[in-house]
XYZ file of N, CA and C in Angstrom:
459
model
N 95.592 176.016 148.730
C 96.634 176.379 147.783
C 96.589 175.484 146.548
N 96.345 173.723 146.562
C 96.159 172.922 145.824
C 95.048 173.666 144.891
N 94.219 173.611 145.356
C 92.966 173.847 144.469
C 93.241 175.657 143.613
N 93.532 176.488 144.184
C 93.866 177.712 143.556
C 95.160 177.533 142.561
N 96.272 176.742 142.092
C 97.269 176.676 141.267
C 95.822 175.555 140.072
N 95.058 174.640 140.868
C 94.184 173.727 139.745
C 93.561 174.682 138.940
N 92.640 175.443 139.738
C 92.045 176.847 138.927
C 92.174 177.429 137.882
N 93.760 177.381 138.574
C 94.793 178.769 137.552
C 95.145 177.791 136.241
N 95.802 176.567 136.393
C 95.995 175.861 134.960
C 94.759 175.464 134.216
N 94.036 175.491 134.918
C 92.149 175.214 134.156
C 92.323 176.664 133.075
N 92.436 177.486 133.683
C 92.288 178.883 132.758
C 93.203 178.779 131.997
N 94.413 178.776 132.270
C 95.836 178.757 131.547
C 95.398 177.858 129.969
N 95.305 176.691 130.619
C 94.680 175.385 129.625
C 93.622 175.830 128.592
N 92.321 176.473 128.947
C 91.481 177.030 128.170
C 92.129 178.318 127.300
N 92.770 178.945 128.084
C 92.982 180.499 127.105
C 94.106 180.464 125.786
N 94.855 179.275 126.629
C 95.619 178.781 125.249
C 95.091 177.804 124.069
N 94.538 177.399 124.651
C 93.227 176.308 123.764
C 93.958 175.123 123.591
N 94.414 174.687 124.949
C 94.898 173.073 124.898
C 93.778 172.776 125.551
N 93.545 171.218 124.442
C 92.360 170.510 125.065
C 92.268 168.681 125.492
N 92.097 168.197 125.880
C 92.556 167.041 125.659
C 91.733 165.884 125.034
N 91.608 164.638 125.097
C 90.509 163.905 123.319
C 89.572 163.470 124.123
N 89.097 164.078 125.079
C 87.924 164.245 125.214
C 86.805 165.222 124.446
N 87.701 166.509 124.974
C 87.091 168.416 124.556
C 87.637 168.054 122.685
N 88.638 167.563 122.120
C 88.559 167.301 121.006
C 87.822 166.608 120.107
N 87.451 165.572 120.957
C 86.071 164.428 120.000
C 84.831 165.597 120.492
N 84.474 166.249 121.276
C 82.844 167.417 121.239
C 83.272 168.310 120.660
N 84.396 168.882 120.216
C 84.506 170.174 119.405
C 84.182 168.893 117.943
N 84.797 168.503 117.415
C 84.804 167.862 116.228
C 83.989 167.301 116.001
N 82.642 166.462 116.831
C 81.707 166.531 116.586
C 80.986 167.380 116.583
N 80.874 168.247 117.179
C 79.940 169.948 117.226
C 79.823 170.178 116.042
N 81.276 170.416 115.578
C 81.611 171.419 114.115
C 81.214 170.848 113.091
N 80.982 169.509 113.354
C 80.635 168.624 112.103
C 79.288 168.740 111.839
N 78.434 168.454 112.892
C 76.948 168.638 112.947
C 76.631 170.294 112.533
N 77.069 170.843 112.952
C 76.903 172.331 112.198
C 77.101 172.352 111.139
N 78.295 171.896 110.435
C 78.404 171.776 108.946
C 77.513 171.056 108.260
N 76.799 169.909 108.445
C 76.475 169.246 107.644
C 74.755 170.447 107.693
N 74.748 170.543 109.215
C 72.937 171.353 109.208
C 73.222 172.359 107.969
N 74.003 173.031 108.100
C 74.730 174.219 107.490
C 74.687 173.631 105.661
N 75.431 172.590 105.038
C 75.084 172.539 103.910
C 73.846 172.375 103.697
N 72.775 171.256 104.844
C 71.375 170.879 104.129
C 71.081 172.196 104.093
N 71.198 173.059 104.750
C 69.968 174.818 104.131
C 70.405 175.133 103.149
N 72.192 175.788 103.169
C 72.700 176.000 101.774
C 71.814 175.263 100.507
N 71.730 173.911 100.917
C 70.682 172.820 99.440
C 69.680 174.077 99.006
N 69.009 173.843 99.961
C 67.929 174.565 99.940
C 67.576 175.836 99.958
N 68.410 176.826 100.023
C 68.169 178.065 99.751
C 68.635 178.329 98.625
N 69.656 177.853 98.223
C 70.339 178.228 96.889
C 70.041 177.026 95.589
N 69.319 175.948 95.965
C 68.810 175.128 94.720
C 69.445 174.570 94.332
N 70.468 174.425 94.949
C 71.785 173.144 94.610
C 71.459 172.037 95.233
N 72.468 171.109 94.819
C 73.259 169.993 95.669
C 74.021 170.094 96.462
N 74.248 169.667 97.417
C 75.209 170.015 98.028
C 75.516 168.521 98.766
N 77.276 167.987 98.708
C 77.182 166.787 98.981
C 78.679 166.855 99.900
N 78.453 165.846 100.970
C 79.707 166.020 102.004
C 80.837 164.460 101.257
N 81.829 164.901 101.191
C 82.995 164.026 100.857
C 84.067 164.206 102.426
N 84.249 162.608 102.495
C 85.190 162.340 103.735
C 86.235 161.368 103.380
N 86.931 161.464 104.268
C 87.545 159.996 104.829
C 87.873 160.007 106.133
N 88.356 159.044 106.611
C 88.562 158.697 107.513
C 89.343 159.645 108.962
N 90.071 160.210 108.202
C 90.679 161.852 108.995
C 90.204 163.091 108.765
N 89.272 163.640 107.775
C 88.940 164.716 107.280
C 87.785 164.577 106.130
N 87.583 166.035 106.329
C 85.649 165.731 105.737
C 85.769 167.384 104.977
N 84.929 167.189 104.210
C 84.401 168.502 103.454
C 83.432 168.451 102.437
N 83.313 169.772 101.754
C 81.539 169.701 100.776
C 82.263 169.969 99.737
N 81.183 169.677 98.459
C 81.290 169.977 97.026
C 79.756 170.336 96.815
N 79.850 170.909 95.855
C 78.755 171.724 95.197
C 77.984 171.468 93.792
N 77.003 170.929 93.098
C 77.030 170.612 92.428
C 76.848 171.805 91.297
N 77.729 171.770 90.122
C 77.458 172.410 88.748
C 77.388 171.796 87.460
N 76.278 171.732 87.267
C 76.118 171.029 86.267
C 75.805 169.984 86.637
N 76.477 168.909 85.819
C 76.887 167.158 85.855
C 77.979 167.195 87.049
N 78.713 168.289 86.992
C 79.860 168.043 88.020
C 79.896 168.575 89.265
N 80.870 167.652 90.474
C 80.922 168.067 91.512
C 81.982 168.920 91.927
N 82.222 170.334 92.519
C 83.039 170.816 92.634
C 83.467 171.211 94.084
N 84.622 171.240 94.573
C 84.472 171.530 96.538
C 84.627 172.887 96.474
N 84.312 172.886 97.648
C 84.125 174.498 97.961
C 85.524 174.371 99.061
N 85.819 176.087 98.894
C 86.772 176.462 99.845
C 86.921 177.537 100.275
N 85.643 177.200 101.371
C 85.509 178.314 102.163
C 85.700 178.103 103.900
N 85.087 179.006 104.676
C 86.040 178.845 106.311
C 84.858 178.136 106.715
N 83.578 177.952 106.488
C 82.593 177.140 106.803
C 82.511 175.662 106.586
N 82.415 175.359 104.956
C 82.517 174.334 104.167
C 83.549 173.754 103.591
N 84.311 174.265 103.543
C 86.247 173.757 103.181
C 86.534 172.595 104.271
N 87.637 171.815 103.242
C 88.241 170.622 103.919
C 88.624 171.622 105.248
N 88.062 169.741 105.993
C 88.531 170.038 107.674
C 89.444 168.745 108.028
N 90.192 168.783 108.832
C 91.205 167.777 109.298
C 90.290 167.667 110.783
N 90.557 166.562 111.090
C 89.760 165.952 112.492
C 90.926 165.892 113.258
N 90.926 166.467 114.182
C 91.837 166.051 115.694
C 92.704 164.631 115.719
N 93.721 165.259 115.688
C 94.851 163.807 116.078
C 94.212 162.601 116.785
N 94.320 161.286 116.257
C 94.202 160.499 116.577
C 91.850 160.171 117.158
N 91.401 161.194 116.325
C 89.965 160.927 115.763
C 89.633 160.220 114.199
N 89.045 159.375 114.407
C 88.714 159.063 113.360
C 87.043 158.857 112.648
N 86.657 158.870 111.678
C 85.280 159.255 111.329
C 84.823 157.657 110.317
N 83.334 157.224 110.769
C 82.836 156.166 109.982
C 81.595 156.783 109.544
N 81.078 155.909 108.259
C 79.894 156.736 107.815
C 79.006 155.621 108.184
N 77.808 155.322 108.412
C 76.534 154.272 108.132
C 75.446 154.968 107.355
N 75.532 154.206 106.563
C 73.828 154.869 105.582
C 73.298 153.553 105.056
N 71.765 153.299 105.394
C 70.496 152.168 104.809
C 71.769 150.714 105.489
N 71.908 151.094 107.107
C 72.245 150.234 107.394
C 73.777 149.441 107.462
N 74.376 150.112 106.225
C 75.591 149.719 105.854
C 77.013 150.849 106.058
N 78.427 150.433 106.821
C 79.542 150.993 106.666
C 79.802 151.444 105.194
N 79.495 152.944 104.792
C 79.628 153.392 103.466
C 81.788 153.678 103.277
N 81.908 153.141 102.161
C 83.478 153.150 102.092
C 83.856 154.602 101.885
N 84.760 154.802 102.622
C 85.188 156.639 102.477
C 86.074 156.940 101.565
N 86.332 158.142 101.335
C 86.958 158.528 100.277
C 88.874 158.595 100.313
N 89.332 158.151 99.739
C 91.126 158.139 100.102
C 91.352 159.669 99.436
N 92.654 160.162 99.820
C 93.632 161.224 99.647
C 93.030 161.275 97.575
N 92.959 160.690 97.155
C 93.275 160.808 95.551
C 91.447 161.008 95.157
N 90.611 160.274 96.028
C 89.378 159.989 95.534
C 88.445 161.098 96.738
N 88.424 162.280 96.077
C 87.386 163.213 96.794
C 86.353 164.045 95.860
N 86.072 163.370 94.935
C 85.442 164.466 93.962
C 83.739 163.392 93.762
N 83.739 162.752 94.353
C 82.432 161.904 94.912
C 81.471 162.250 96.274
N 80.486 162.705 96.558
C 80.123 162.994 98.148
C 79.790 161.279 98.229
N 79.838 161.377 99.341
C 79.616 160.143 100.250
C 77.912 160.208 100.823
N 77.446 161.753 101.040
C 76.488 162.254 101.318
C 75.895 163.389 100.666
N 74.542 163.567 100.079
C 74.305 164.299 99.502
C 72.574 165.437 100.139
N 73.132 166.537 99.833
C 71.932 166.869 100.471
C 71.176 168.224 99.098
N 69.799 168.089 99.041
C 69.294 168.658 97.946
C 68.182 169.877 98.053
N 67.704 170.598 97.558
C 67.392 171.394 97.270
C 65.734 170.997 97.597
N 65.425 170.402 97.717
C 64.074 169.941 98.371
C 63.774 169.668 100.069
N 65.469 169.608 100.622
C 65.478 169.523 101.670
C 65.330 168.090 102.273
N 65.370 166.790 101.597
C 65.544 165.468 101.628
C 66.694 164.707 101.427
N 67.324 163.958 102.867
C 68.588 163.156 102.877
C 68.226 162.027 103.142
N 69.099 161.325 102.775
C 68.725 160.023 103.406
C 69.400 159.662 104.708
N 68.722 158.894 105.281
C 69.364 158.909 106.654
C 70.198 158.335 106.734
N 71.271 158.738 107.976
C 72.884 158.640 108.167
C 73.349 158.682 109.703
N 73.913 158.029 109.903
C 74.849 157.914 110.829
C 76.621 158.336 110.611
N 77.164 158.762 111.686
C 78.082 159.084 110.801
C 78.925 159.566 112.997
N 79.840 158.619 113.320
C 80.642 158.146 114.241
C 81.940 158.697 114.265
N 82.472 159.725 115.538
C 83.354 159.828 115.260
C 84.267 159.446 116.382
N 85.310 158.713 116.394
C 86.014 157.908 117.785
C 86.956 158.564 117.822
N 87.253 158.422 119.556
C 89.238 158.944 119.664
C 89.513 157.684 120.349
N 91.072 157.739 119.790
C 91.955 156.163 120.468
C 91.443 156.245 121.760
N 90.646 156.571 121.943
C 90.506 156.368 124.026
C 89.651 155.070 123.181
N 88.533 154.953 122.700
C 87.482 154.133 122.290
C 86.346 155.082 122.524
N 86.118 156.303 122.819
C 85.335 157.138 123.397
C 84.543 156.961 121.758
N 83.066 157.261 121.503
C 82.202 157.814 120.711
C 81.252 158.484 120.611
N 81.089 159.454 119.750
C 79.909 160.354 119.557
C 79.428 160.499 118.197
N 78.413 160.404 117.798
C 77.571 159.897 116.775
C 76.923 160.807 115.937
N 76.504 161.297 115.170
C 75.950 162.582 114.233
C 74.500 161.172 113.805
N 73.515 161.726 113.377
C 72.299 161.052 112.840
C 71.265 162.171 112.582
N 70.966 161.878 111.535
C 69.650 162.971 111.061
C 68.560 162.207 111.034
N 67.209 162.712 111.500
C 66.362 161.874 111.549
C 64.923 162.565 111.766
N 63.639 162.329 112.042
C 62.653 163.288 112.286
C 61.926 163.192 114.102
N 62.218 164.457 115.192
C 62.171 164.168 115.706
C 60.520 163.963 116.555
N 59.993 163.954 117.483
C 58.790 163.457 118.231
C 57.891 164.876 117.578
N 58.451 165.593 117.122
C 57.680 166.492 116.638
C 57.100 167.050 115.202
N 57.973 165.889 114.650
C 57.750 165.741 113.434
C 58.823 166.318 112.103
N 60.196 167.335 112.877
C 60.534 168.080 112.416
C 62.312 167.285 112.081
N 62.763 167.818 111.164
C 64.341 166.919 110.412
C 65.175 168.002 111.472
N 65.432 166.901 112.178
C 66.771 166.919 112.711
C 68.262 166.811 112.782
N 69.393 166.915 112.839
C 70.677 166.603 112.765
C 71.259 167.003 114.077
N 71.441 165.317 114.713
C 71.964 166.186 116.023
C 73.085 165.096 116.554
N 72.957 165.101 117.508
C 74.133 163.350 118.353
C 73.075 163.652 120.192
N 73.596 162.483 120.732
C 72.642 162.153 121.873
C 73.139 163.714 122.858
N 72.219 163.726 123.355
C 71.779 164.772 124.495
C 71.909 166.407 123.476
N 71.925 166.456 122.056
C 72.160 167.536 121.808
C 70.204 168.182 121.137
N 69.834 167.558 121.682
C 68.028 167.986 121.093
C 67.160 167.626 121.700
């Protein structure tokens, strides 16, 4: 009887889409790594720039026109808010890159181009548990540019 009511709130839990900061730090990293794979092609199919702006709770792209950077706002690439109590760090050439505040988003933090060349990045995202999962682009044993986090390639 124990185990058949566990069952039933397992489903209950999923169909309503409560999750807890576990299933919230792998959705939010998932979605992130998709986005960013997702702008480097955009670079490159369409001959832009394309550059990711964050901070510390929320992340999104801008586009380059011209001299200027502009965000996009769309259901792919549009500002995203990160899960309560997740938070996001960047590393690039080694160093904690400073993120962008509420007033300062018209800078990417990361940029990806039309040749299909980034520089490499790390980019961490924690929940108050201390739990982490990691985004890194890099080239893998096969020679080929990757964007992934551990066990996802």
């Amino acid at each position: 009887m124990v185990v058949i009511i566990a069952v039933l709130l397992s489903f209950v839990r999923l169909s309503v889409g409560i999750t807890g900061p576990r299933e919230d730090l792998v959705q939010a990293t998932e979605r992130l790594a998709e986005s960013l794979r997702l702008a480097e092609q955009e670079a490159v199919l369409h001959g832009r720039r394309y550059g990711l702006t964050a901070s510390a709770t929320d992340y999104g792209y801008l586009v380059a026109r011209g001299d200027a950077w502009q965000p996009l706002d769309d259901a792919l690439l549009g500002r995203r808010e990160l899960p309560s109590g997740i938070t996001l760090t960047l590393r690039q050439d080694g160093r904690t890159q400073g993120l962008a505040t509420a007033a300062v988003r018209d800078r990417p933090v990361l940029q990806f181009t039309p040749d299909g060349i980034a520089a490499p990045y790390r980019i961490e995202l924690r929940a108050g548990s201390g739990e982490a999962m990691t985004i890194e682009n890099g080239i893998d044993r096969r020679g080929w540019r990757v964007i992934g986090w551990p066990g996802s390639r």
